[in-house]
mmCIF file of C-alpha atoms in Angstrom:
data_model
loop_
_atom_site.group_PDB
_atom_site.id
_atom_site.type_symbol
_atom_site.label_atom_id
_atom_site.label_comp_id
_atom_site.label_asym_id
_atom_site.label_seq_id
_atom_site.Cartn_x
_atom_site.Cartn_y
_atom_site.Cartn_z
ATOM 1 C CA MET A 549 40.934 -1.547 78.122
ATOM 2 C CA THR A 550 38.573 -2.526 75.328
ATOM 3 C CA GLN A 551 39.292 -4.954 72.502
ATOM 4 C CA ASP A 552 42.832 -5.375 73.946
ATOM 5 C CA LYS A 553 43.553 -1.651 73.593
ATOM 6 C CA VAL A 554 44.272 0.870 76.342
ATOM 7 C CA VAL A 555 41.738 3.650 76.082
ATOM 8 C CA GLY A 556 42.304 5.413 79.413
ATOM 9 C CA LEU A 557 43.697 5.362 82.936
ATOM 10 C CA LEU A 558 41.663 5.334 86.183
ATOM 11 C CA THR A 559 43.495 6.420 89.372
ATOM 12 C CA ALA A 560 42.088 5.797 92.889
ATOM 13 C CA TYR A 561 43.357 7.560 96.030
ATOM 14 C CA GLY A 562 42.674 6.775 99.667
ATOM 15 C CA ASP A 563 41.490 9.417 102.160
ATOM 16 C CA ASN A 564 42.487 10.075 105.762
ATOM 17 C CA GLU A 565 40.193 7.395 107.122
ATOM 18 C CA ARG A 566 41.214 4.696 104.665
ATOM 19 C CA ALA A 567 44.699 5.230 103.420
ATOM 20 C CA ILE A 568 44.902 1.705 102.048
ATOM 21 C CA LEU A 569 42.342 0.348 99.512
ATOM 22 C CA ASP A 570 41.113 -3.192 100.044
ATOM 23 C CA GLU A 571 40.065 -5.898 97.567
ATOM 24 C CA ASP A 572 36.477 -4.610 97.300
ATOM 25 C CA ASP A 573 37.736 -1.158 96.424
ATOM 26 C CA LEU A 574 39.942 -2.677 93.706
ATOM 27 C CA GLN A 575 37.014 -4.606 92.199
ATOM 28 C CA LEU A 576 34.842 -1.459 92.235
ATOM 29 C CA ALA A 577 37.585 0.524 90.527
ATOM 30 C CA THR A 578 37.966 -2.239 87.935
ATOM 31 C CA VAL A 579 34.214 -2.236 87.210
ATOM 32 C CA LEU A 580 34.156 1.555 86.914
ATOM 33 C CA ALA A 581 37.192 1.520 84.631
ATOM 34 C CA SER A 582 35.697 -1.206 82.422
ATOM 35 C CA THR A 583 32.351 0.630 82.175
ATOM 36 C CA ALA A 584 34.054 3.909 81.334
ATOM 37 C CA ALA A 585 36.243 2.195 78.751
ATOM 38 C CA MET A 586 33.214 0.511 77.166
ATOM 39 C CA GLY A 587 31.305 3.811 77.031
ATOM 40 C CA TYR A 588 34.282 5.559 75.538
ATOM 41 C CA ALA A 589 34.757 2.806 72.953
ATOM 42 C CA ASN A 590 31.063 2.921 72.045
ATOM 43 C CA ALA A 591 31.234 6.674 71.600
ATOM 44 C CA ILE A 592 34.255 6.336 69.325
ATOM 45 C CA ALA A 593 32.554 3.546 67.370
ATOM 46 C CA TRP A 594 29.382 5.626 66.985
ATOM 47 C CA LYS A 595 31.374 8.586 65.733
ATOM 48 C CA GLN A 596 33.235 6.391 63.285
ATOM 49 C CA MET A 597 29.945 4.859 62.143
ATOM 50 C CA GLN A 598 28.462 8.308 61.542
ATOM 51 C CA GLU A 599 31.541 9.370 59.567
ATOM 52 C CA PHE A 600 31.443 6.120 57.571
ATOM 53 C CA SER A 601 27.722 6.590 56.916
ATOM 54 C CA LYS A 602 28.306 10.123 55.627
ATOM 55 C CA GLY A 603 31.181 8.924 53.494
ATOM 56 C CA LEU A 604 29.045 6.063 52.174
ATOM 57 C CA GLU A 605 26.195 8.452 51.322
ATOM 58 C CA ALA A 606 28.598 10.741 49.483
ATOM 59 C CA THR A 607 30.077 7.792 47.604
ATOM 60 C CA VAL A 608 26.628 6.472 46.712
ATOM 61 C CA GLU A 609 25.546 9.934 45.514
ATOM 62 C CA GLU A 610 28.705 10.303 43.458
ATOM 63 C CA ARG A 611 28.293 6.862 41.924
ATOM 64 C CA THR A 612 24.598 7.553 41.273
ATOM 65 C CA THR A 613 25.468 10.807 39.509
ATOM 66 C CA GLU A 614 28.068 9.003 37.411
ATOM 67 C CA LEU A 615 25.568 6.267 36.571
ATOM 68 C CA ARG A 616 22.952 8.850 35.584
ATOM 69 C CA ARG A 617 25.493 10.625 33.386
ATOM 70 C CA THR A 618 26.559 7.321 31.838
ATOM 71 C CA LEU A 619 22.924 6.346 31.295
ATOM 72 C CA ALA A 620 22.174 9.682 29.614
ATOM 73 C CA GLU A 621 25.230 9.308 27.390
ATOM 74 C CA SER A 622 24.190 5.748 26.590
ATOM 75 C CA ARG A 623 20.708 6.930 25.637
ATOM 76 C CA CYS A 624 22.168 9.646 23.387
ATOM 77 C CA LEU A 625 24.512 7.098 21.852
ATOM 78 C CA THR A 626 21.634 4.660 21.377
ATOM 79 C CA THR A 627 19.528 7.365 19.722
ATOM 80 C CA ASP A 628 22.448 8.377 17.512
ATOM 81 C CA LEU A 629 23.125 4.763 16.575
ATOM 82 C CA ALA A 630 19.438 4.207 15.860
ATOM 83 C CA GLY A 631 19.451 7.251 13.578
ATOM 84 C CA LYS A 632 22.583 6.057 11.796
ATOM 85 C CA ASN A 633 21.133 2.562 11.479
ATOM 86 C CA SER A 634 17.973 4.055 9.988
ATOM 87 C CA LEU A 635 20.033 6.037 7.470
ATOM 88 C CA LEU A 636 22.038 2.937 6.613
ATOM 89 C CA ASP A 637 18.862 0.887 6.218
ATOM 90 C CA ASN A 638 17.343 3.529 3.944
ATOM 91 C CA ALA A 639 20.537 3.739 1.898
ATOM 92 C CA TYR A 640 20.683 -0.047 1.621
ATOM 93 C CA ARG A 641 17.051 -0.243 0.530
ATOM 94 C CA GLU A 642 17.640 2.485 -2.058
ATOM 95 C CA LEU A 643 20.683 0.637 -3.371
ATOM 96 C CA GLU A 644 18.642 -2.553 -3.578
ATOM 97 C CA ALA A 645 15.902 -0.707 -5.450
ATOM 98 C CA LEU A 646 18.404 0.832 -7.867
ATOM 99 C CA ASP A 647 20.009 -2.547 -8.402
ATOM 100 C CA GLY A 648 16.582 -3.967 -9.132
ATOM 101 C CA VAL A 649 15.931 -1.188 -11.636
ATOM 102 C CA LYS A 650 19.257 -1.915 -13.312
ATOM 103 C CA ASN A 651 18.565 -5.636 -13.555
ATOM 104 C CA GLU A 652 15.042 -5.086 -14.812
ATOM 105 C CA LEU A 653 16.320 -2.624 -17.405
ATOM 106 C CA ILE A 654 18.877 -5.127 -18.675
ATOM 107 C CA ASN A 655 16.219 -7.820 -18.918
ATOM 108 C CA ARG A 656 13.774 -5.560 -20.708
ATOM 109 C CA LEU A 657 16.375 -4.263 -23.132
ATOM 110 C CA SER A 658 17.630 -7.743 -23.969
ATOM 111 C CA LEU A 659 14.080 -8.673 -24.992
ATOM 112 C CA ASP A 660 13.121 -5.389 -26.638
ATOM 113 C CA LEU A 661 16.284 -5.131 -28.721
ATOM 114 C CA ARG A 662 15.976 -8.667 -30.059
ATOM 115 C CA THR A 663 12.822 -8.133 -32.162
ATOM 116 C CA PRO A 664 13.778 -4.912 -34.003
ATOM 117 C CA VAL A 665 17.324 -6.119 -34.622
ATOM 118 C CA THR A 666 15.988 -9.373 -36.087
ATOM 119 C CA SER A 667 13.561 -7.467 -38.317
ATOM 120 C CA LEU A 668 16.292 -5.114 -39.533
ATOM 121 C CA SER A 669 18.607 -8.020 -40.257
ATOM 122 C CA THR A 670 15.959 -9.976 -42.166
ATOM 123 C CA ALA A 671 14.869 -6.990 -44.250
ATOM 124 C CA ALA A 672 18.463 -6.119 -45.081
ATOM 125 C CA LYS A 673 19.238 -9.684 -46.170
ATOM 126 C CA ILE A 674 16.220 -9.739 -48.492
ATOM 127 C CA LEU A 675 17.243 -6.447 -50.075
ATOM 128 C CA GLN A 676 20.787 -7.724 -50.560
ATOM 129 C CA ARG A 677 19.692 -11.056 -52.015
ATOM 130 C CA GLU A 678 16.944 -9.807 -54.308
ATOM 131 C CA LYS A 679 18.635 -6.990 -56.166
ATOM 132 C CA ASP A 680 15.815 -6.831 -58.668
ATOM 133 C CA VAL A 681 13.191 -6.120 -56.002
ATOM 134 C CA ARG A 682 11.073 -3.184 -57.104
ATOM 135 C CA GLY A 683 7.865 -1.382 -56.297
ATOM 136 C CA ASP A 684 5.696 -1.988 -53.266
ATOM 137 C CA LYS A 685 7.896 -4.724 -51.827
ATOM 138 C CA THR A 686 10.902 -2.417 -51.676
ATOM 139 C CA GLU A 687 8.791 0.282 -50.072
ATOM 140 C CA ARG A 688 7.478 -2.120 -47.447
ATOM 141 C CA LEU A 689 10.986 -3.349 -46.604
ATOM 142 C CA VAL A 690 12.318 0.185 -46.342
ATOM 143 C CA THR A 691 9.360 1.051 -44.113
ATOM 144 C CA VAL A 692 10.151 -1.918 -41.872
ATOM 145 C CA ILE A 693 13.782 -0.831 -41.595
ATOM 146 C CA HIS A 694 12.751 2.740 -40.789
ATOM 147 C CA ASP A 695 10.156 1.748 -38.180
ATOM 148 C CA GLU A 696 12.409 -0.738 -36.440
ATOM 149 C CA ALA A 697 15.281 1.737 -36.464
ATOM 150 C CA GLU A 698 12.976 4.223 -34.742
ATOM 151 C CA LYS A 699 12.200 1.608 -32.099
ATOM 152 C CA LEU A 700 15.908 1.008 -31.576
ATOM 153 C CA LEU A 701 16.458 4.752 -31.202
ATOM 154 C CA GLU A 702 13.687 4.947 -28.630
ATOM 155 C CA ILE A 703 15.169 2.063 -26.648
ATOM 156 C CA ILE A 704 18.622 3.639 -26.742
ATOM 157 C CA GLN A 705 17.143 6.926 -25.517
ATOM 158 C CA SER A 706 15.469 5.006 -22.703
ATOM 159 C CA ILE A 707 18.863 3.645 -21.649
ATOM 160 C CA PHE A 708 20.218 7.166 -21.262
ATOM 161 C CA GLN A 709 17.055 8.386 -19.566
ATOM 162 C CA ALA A 710 17.173 5.481 -17.121
ATOM 163 C CA SER A 711 20.364 6.963 -15.698
ATOM 164 C CA VAL A 712 18.152 9.725 -14.285
ATOM 165 C CA LEU A 713 16.611 7.159 -11.930
ATOM 166 C CA SER A 714 19.985 6.600 -10.247
ATOM 167 C CA THR A 715 20.791 10.289 -9.741
ATOM 168 C CA GLY A 716 19.907 12.317 -6.677
ATOM 169 C CA ALA A 717 19.403 15.949 -5.735
ATOM 170 C CA ARG A 718 23.130 16.282 -4.949
ATOM 171 C CA ASP A 719 23.928 15.667 -8.610
ATOM 172 C CA LEU A 720 21.575 18.434 -9.742
ATOM 173 C CA LYS A 721 23.103 21.516 -11.371
ATOM 174 C CA ARG A 722 20.504 24.221 -11.847
ATOM 175 C CA SER A 723 20.826 27.109 -14.237
ATOM 176 C CA PRO A 724 18.476 29.659 -15.824
ATOM 177 C CA VAL A 725 17.140 27.908 -18.935
ATOM 178 C CA PRO A 726 15.269 29.901 -21.623
ATOM 179 C CA ALA A 727 11.656 28.755 -21.376
ATOM 180 C CA GLN A 728 10.894 28.796 -25.101
ATOM 181 C CA ALA A 729 14.043 26.815 -25.923
ATOM 182 C CA LEU A 730 13.314 24.215 -23.224
ATOM 183 C CA PHE A 731 9.792 23.546 -24.488
ATOM 184 C CA ARG A 732 10.862 23.594 -28.136
ATOM 185 C CA LYS A 733 13.605 21.012 -27.528
ATOM 186 C CA ALA A 734 11.229 18.826 -25.516
ATOM 187 C CA ILE A 735 8.521 18.828 -28.199
ATOM 188 C CA ALA A 736 10.590 18.793 -31.420
ATOM 189 C CA PRO A 737 11.288 15.002 -31.477
ATOM 190 C CA LEU A 738 7.565 14.343 -30.945
ATOM 191 C CA ARG A 739 6.200 16.260 -33.945
ATOM 192 C CA ASP A 740 6.181 13.237 -36.268
ATOM 193 C CA LEU A 741 4.480 11.126 -33.601
ATOM 194 C CA ALA A 742 1.833 13.812 -33.051
ATOM 195 C CA ARG A 743 1.242 14.076 -36.803
ATOM 196 C CA GLU A 744 0.946 10.297 -37.116
ATOM 197 C CA ARG A 745 -1.535 10.108 -34.226
ATOM 198 C CA GLN A 746 -3.407 13.209 -35.463
ATOM 199 C CA VAL A 747 -2.888 14.961 -32.143
ATOM 200 C CA LYS A 748 -2.317 18.707 -31.788
ATOM 201 C CA VAL A 749 0.143 20.022 -29.191
ATOM 202 C CA HIS A 750 -0.406 23.525 -27.742
ATOM 203 C CA VAL A 751 1.998 25.468 -25.505
ATOM 204 C CA LEU A 752 0.805 28.360 -23.318
ATOM 205 C CA ILE A 753 3.526 30.397 -21.589
ATOM 206 C CA PRO A 754 2.727 33.435 -19.392
ATOM 207 C CA SER A 755 4.096 36.740 -20.622
ATOM 208 C CA GLY A 756 7.349 37.794 -19.008
ATOM 209 C CA LEU A 757 8.530 34.251 -18.296
ATOM 210 C CA GLU A 758 11.927 34.295 -19.954
ATOM 211 C CA SER A 759 13.734 31.510 -18.096
ATOM 212 C CA ILE A 760 13.173 28.590 -15.748
ATOM 213 C CA SER A 761 15.551 27.637 -12.925
ATOM 214 C CA CYS A 762 16.208 23.938 -13.514
ATOM 215 C CA GLU A 763 18.679 21.313 -14.687
ATOM 216 C CA PRO A 764 18.168 21.513 -18.468
ATOM 217 C CA ASP A 765 18.783 17.945 -19.679
ATOM 218 C CA SER A 766 16.740 16.095 -17.059
ATOM 219 C CA SER A 767 13.933 18.696 -17.173
ATOM 220 C CA GLU A 768 13.745 18.350 -20.947
ATOM 221 C CA ALA A 769 13.555 14.549 -20.595
ATOM 222 C CA ALA A 770 10.775 14.849 -17.993
ATOM 223 C CA LEU A 771 8.732 17.235 -20.142
ATOM 224 C CA ARG A 772 9.153 15.097 -23.240
ATOM 225 C CA ALA A 773 8.137 11.936 -21.362
ATOM 226 C CA VAL A 774 4.907 13.490 -20.071
ATOM 227 C CA ILE A 775 3.970 15.094 -23.413
ATOM 228 C CA LYS A 776 4.750 11.862 -25.250
ATOM 229 C CA ASN A 777 2.395 9.975 -22.942
ATOM 230 C CA GLY A 778 -0.315 12.504 -23.748
ATOM 231 C CA ILE A 779 0.193 11.921 -27.483
ATOM 232 C CA GLU A 780 0.480 8.127 -27.405
ATOM 233 C CA PHE A 781 -2.588 7.557 -25.248
ATOM 234 C CA ASN A 782 -4.758 10.074 -27.090
ATOM 235 C CA ARG A 783 -7.539 9.768 -29.635
ATOM 236 C CA PRO A 784 -7.285 10.812 -33.304
ATOM 237 C CA GLY A 785 -8.106 14.503 -33.444
ATOM 238 C CA GLY A 786 -7.207 14.909 -29.769
ATOM 239 C CA GLU A 787 -5.099 17.588 -28.097
ATOM 240 C CA VAL A 788 -2.233 17.907 -25.646
ATOM 241 C CA LYS A 789 -1.906 21.241 -23.887
ATOM 242 C CA LEU A 790 1.215 22.375 -22.007
ATOM 243 C CA GLU A 791 0.406 25.318 -19.763
ATOM 244 C CA VAL A 792 2.887 27.076 -17.476
ATOM 245 C CA ARG A 793 1.597 28.808 -14.347
ATOM 246 C CA ARG A 794 3.334 30.933 -11.735
ATOM 247 C CA VAL A 795 2.321 30.134 -8.155
ATOM 248 C CA VAL A 796 3.515 31.125 -4.673
ATOM 249 C CA ARG A 797 3.992 28.629 -1.856
ATOM 250 C CA GLY A 798 4.953 29.988 1.520
ATOM 251 C CA GLU A 799 6.272 33.197 -0.061
ATOM 252 C CA GLU A 800 8.467 31.173 -2.443
ATOM 253 C CA PRO A 801 8.028 31.251 -6.234
ATOM 254 C CA TRP A 802 7.098 28.012 -7.981
ATOM 255 C CA LEU A 803 6.180 26.984 -11.501
ATOM 256 C CA HIS A 804 3.427 24.518 -12.350
ATOM 257 C CA LEU A 805 3.973 22.778 -15.685
ATOM 258 C CA ARG A 806 0.510 21.449 -16.496
ATOM 259 C CA VAL A 807 0.151 18.875 -19.273
ATOM 260 C CA ALA A 808 -3.460 17.977 -20.079
ATOM 261 C CA ASP A 809 -4.626 15.610 -22.809
ATOM 262 C CA THR A 810 -7.965 14.482 -24.222
ATOM 263 C CA GLY A 811 -6.948 10.833 -24.283
ATOM 264 C CA THR A 812 -8.310 7.584 -22.962
ATOM 265 C CA GLY A 813 -7.358 8.277 -19.353
ATOM 266 C CA ILE A 814 -5.837 5.993 -16.720
ATOM 267 C CA SER A 815 -7.829 3.408 -14.792
ATOM 268 C CA ASP A 816 -8.267 3.738 -11.026
ATOM 269 C CA ARG A 817 -6.291 0.520 -10.593
ATOM 270 C CA ASP A 818 -3.322 1.725 -12.637
ATOM 271 C CA LEU A 819 -3.245 5.347 -11.438
ATOM 272 C CA PRO A 820 -1.376 4.721 -8.126
ATOM 273 C CA ARG A 821 1.361 2.794 -9.972
ATOM 274 C CA VAL A 822 1.931 4.716 -13.210
ATOM 275 C CA CYS A 823 5.079 6.381 -11.810
ATOM 276 C CA GLU A 824 6.718 3.055 -10.961
ATOM 277 C CA PRO A 825 9.657 2.113 -13.214
ATOM 278 C CA PHE A 826 8.610 -0.245 -16.042
ATOM 279 C CA TYR A 827 4.940 -0.247 -15.042
ATOM 280 C CA GLN A 828 2.698 -0.094 -18.129
ATOM 281 C CA GLY A 829 -0.721 -1.070 -16.812
ATOM 282 C CA ASP A 830 -3.540 -2.591 -18.844
ATOM 283 C CA ASP A 831 -3.314 -1.217 -22.371
ATOM 284 C CA SER A 832 -6.736 -0.975 -23.963
ATOM 285 C CA GLU A 833 -5.150 -2.036 -27.250
ATOM 286 C CA ALA A 834 -4.480 -5.706 -26.527
ATOM 287 C CA GLY A 835 -0.832 -6.623 -26.741
ATOM 288 C CA LYS A 836 0.304 -3.113 -27.690
ATOM 289 C CA ARG A 837 3.113 -1.499 -25.700
ATOM 290 C CA HIS A 838 4.396 2.058 -25.624
ATOM 291 C CA GLY A 839 8.120 2.158 -24.782
ATOM 292 C CA ILE A 840 9.452 0.303 -21.752
ATOM 293 C CA GLY A 841 7.536 2.141 -19.031
ATOM 294 C CA LEU A 842 10.119 4.632 -17.750
ATOM 295 C CA GLY A 843 8.605 7.958 -18.830
ATOM 296 C CA LEU A 844 6.549 8.959 -15.796
ATOM 297 C CA ALA A 845 9.054 7.367 -13.401
ATOM 298 C CA ILE A 846 11.737 9.628 -14.879
ATOM 299 C CA ALA A 847 9.467 12.693 -14.667
ATOM 300 C CA LYS A 848 8.711 11.959 -10.999
ATOM 301 C CA ARG A 849 12.390 11.505 -10.093
ATOM 302 C CA VAL A 850 13.384 14.702 -11.921
ATOM 303 C CA MET A 851 10.775 16.737 -10.042
ATOM 304 C CA GLU A 852 11.804 15.223 -6.702
ATOM 305 C CA ASN A 853 15.464 15.979 -7.421
ATOM 306 C CA HIS A 854 14.433 19.617 -7.947
ATOM 307 C CA GLY A 855 12.580 19.611 -4.623
ATOM 308 C CA GLY A 856 9.255 19.516 -6.449
ATOM 309 C CA SER A 857 6.521 16.984 -7.107
ATOM 310 C CA ILE A 858 4.256 15.475 -9.749
ATOM 311 C CA THR A 859 0.474 15.126 -9.442
ATOM 312 C CA ILE A 860 -1.666 13.018 -11.780
ATOM 313 C CA THR A 861 -5.454 13.055 -12.137
ATOM 314 C CA SER A 862 -7.311 11.128 -14.798
ATOM 315 C CA ASN A 863 -10.624 9.742 -15.983
ATOM 316 C CA PRO A 864 -11.719 8.072 -19.231
ATOM 317 C CA THR A 865 -14.049 10.959 -20.141
ATOM 318 C CA ASP A 866 -11.774 13.993 -19.793
ATOM 319 C CA GLY A 867 -8.342 12.419 -20.256
ATOM 320 C CA THR A 868 -5.317 12.932 -18.026
ATOM 321 C CA GLU A 869 -3.875 15.997 -16.299
ATOM 322 C CA ILE A 870 -0.299 15.961 -14.995
ATOM 323 C CA ILE A 871 1.088 18.866 -12.972
ATOM 324 C CA MET A 872 4.841 19.046 -12.456
ATOM 325 C CA ALA A 873 5.585 21.495 -9.637
ATOM 326 C CA ILE A 874 9.108 22.885 -9.498
ATOM 327 C CA PRO A 875 10.436 25.497 -7.027
ATOM 328 C CA GLN A 876 12.285 28.468 -8.448
ATOM 329 C CA THR A 877 14.555 28.987 -5.455
ATOM 330 C CA GLU A 878 17.548 26.700 -4.992
ATOM 331 C CA GLY A 879 17.924 24.750 -1.749
#
């Protein structure tokens, strides 16, 4: 017996000389039986321990494999969550920026509209009150009304153009736009300004270029904004040249819309920021402002929405060169 369990049976028999076993024989048999039982029990215990060890190793391996799989899944999930968090952060920052643009636009417009509206109102009241006003005074008042009305129109156009800053590439609807018509519509509203500033505008289009793949309204606004800058910041007798070039990038067709002027140029300090919404820099004419500072910001956003870019180089001697690069394959 071992641990109160019967594990075997030991039988002792007498021989011819000793048919009857004495007490010593019984003790010897008991010792032999106990030793055999202990050895047998140890063998069983060892076998069970080996089986348990193998089972434990298999369990540990299985659990380790499961933990590795869970860890890998956790890492993938963490990476995925990090990517989603990054997208959410970027979207939130973009929304904050757009909200800032909206608020800044409202503030600027509330200030910019006040002065021309006041001037129009005052001039109109004088004309109504003094019915016998004649000559130069009438002409001056009418001129004030006309000029301030033009400012109002420009501000209103800026409101519509500002909507471009809140649109993305998903909202873009390309179509083949006749090149001549696009440039003509972009330049037409600027003819009076060019005449007033004594600036000539030249357009050079390569032969065979009949249409441009773009979104017509936003592209027209971008072109007009860049050309207008070239006129406003030019010298009397200066020039603005719009030149269209075909280029190939990685076997894909592109167009470079190059606008070069002979104006006063952009300072090194202002150049990195001229495409920021509402940024106007240090005007050389003290206190004078040109619009509300959305033109180049709109041009940059339009090009980016098309998958293109805008590059600006400038110096006070040679003026400013702006290249708007726009791919001619959708995607």
